[in-house]
CSV table of C-alpha atoms in Angstrom, one decimal:
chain,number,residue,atom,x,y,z
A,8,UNK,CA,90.7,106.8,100.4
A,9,UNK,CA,93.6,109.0,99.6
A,10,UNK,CA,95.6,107.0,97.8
A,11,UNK,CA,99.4,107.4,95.8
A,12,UNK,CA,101.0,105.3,93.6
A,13,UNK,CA,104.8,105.8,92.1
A,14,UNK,CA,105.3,106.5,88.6
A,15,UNK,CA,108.3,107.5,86.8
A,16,UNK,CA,108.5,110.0,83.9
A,17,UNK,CA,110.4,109.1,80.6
A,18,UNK,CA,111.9,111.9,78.3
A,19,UNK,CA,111.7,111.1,74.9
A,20,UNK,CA,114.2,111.8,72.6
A,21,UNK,CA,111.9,114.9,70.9
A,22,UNK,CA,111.3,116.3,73.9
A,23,UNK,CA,107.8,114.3,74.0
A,24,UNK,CA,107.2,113.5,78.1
A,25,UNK,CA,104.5,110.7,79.4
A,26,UNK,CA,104.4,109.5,82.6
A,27,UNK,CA,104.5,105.8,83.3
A,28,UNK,CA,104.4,102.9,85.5
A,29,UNK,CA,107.6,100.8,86.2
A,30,UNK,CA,107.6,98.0,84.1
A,31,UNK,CA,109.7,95.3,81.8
A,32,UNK,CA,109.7,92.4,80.3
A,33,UNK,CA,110.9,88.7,81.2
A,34,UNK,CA,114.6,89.0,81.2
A,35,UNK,CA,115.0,85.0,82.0
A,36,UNK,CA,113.5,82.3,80.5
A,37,UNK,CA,110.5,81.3,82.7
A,38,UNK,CA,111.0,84.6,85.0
A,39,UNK,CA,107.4,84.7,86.8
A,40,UNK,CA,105.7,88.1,86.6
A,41,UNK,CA,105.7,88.8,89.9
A,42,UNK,CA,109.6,88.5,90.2
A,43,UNK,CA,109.8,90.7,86.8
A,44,UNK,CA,107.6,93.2,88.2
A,45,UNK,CA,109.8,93.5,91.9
A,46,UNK,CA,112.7,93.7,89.0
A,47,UNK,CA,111.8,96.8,87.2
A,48,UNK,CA,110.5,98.8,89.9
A,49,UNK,CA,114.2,97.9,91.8
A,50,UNK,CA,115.8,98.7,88.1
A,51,UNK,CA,113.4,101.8,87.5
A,52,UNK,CA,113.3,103.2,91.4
A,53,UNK,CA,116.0,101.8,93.3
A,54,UNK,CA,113.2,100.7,95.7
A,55,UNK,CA,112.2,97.2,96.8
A,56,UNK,CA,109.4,95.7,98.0
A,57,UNK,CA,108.0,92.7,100.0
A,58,UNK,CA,104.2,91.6,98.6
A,59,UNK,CA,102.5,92.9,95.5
A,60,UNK,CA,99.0,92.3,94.8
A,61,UNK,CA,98.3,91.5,91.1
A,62,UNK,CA,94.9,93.3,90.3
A,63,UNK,CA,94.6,93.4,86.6
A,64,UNK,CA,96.1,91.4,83.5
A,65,UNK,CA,95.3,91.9,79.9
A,66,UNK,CA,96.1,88.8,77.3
A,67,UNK,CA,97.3,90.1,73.5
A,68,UNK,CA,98.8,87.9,70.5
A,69,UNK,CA,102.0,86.8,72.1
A,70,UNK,CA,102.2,87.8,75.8
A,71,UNK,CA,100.1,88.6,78.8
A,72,UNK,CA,100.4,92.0,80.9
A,73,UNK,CA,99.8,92.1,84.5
A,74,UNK,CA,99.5,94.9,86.7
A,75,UNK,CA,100.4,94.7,91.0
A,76,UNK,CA,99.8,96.9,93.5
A,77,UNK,CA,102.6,97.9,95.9
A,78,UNK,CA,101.4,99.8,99.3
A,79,UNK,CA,104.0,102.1,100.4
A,80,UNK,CA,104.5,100.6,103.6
A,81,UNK,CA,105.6,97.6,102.0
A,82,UNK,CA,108.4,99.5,100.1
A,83,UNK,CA,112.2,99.5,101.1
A,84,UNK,CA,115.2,101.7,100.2
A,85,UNK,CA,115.9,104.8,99.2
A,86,UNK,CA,113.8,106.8,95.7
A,87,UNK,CA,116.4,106.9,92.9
A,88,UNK,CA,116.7,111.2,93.0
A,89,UNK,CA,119.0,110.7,89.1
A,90,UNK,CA,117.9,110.3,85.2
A,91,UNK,CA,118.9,106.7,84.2
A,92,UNK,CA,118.7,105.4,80.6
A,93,UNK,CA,116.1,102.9,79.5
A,94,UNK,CA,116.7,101.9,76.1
A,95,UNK,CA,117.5,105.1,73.6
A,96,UNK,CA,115.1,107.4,76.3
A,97,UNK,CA,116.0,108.5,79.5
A,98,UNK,CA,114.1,108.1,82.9
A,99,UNK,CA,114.0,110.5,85.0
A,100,UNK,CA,113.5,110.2,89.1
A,101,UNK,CA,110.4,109.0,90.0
A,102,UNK,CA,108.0,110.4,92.2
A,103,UNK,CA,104.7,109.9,94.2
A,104,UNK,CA,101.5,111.4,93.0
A,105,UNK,CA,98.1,111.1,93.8
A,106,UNK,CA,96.1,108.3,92.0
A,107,UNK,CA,93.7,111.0,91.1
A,108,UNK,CA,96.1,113.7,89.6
A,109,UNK,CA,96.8,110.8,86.8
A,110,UNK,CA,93.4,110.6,85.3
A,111,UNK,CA,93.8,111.1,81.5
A,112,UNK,CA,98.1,111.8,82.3
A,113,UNK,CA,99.1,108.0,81.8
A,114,UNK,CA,101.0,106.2,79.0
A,115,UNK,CA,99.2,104.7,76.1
A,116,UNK,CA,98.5,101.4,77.5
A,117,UNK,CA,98.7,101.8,80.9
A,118,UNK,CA,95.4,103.8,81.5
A,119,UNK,CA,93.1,100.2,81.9
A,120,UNK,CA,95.6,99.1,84.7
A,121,UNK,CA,95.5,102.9,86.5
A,122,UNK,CA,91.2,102.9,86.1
A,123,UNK,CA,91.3,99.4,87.7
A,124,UNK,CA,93.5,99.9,90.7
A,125,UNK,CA,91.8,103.1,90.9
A,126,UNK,CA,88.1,101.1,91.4
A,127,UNK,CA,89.8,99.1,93.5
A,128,UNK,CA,91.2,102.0,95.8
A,129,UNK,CA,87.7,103.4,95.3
A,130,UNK,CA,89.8,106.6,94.2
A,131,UNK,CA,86.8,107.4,91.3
């Protein structure tokens, strides 16, 4: 399967670049992760969408991550084509690329969610 998933690329402030998966924290008290997660790829992409599949979750000290899967048929609205801030960094569009083209490319943290929708996809 060919597969693609979004990712947006953050500039850092020393000129440092990483590409990275939309993604946030709980904004209201009791926000479910699903509804953060359609959040900050709206807030990140300027896309919606309507079902996510959760396919990996990792538990630390004081919170859990989860990582969903969004098909691209199930995506609505138009790519965000400017830079927007995120904090003191600066996003800028995002853009589809080939699951495969990420190997080793991914943010620190991120790279367990990529290698598991990646089995999943049956991509390596």
């Amino acid at each position: 399967m060919d597969s693609v998933q979004l990712v947006a690329k953050k500039r850092r402030p020393v000129g440092h670049r990483m590409i990275k998966f939309p993604g946030g924290a709980e904004k209201y008290p009791g926000e479910p992760p699903a509804l953060i997660a359609n959040r900050e790829v709206c807030e990140e992409t300027s896309l919606a969408y309507l079902v996510g599949e959760e396919v990996w979750s990792a538990k630390s000290n004081d919170h859990t991550k989860y990582g969903y899967m969004v098909y691209f048929e199930d995506c609505s609205g138009e790519i965000r084509t400017w830079d927007i801030p995120d904090g003191d960094e600066m996003l800028e569009p995002p853009r589809w690329v080939r699951a495969r083209d990420l190997k080793g490319k991914i943010f620190e943290g991120g790279e367990l969610f990529y290698e598991s929708v990646c089995r999943r996809l049956k991509v390596f």
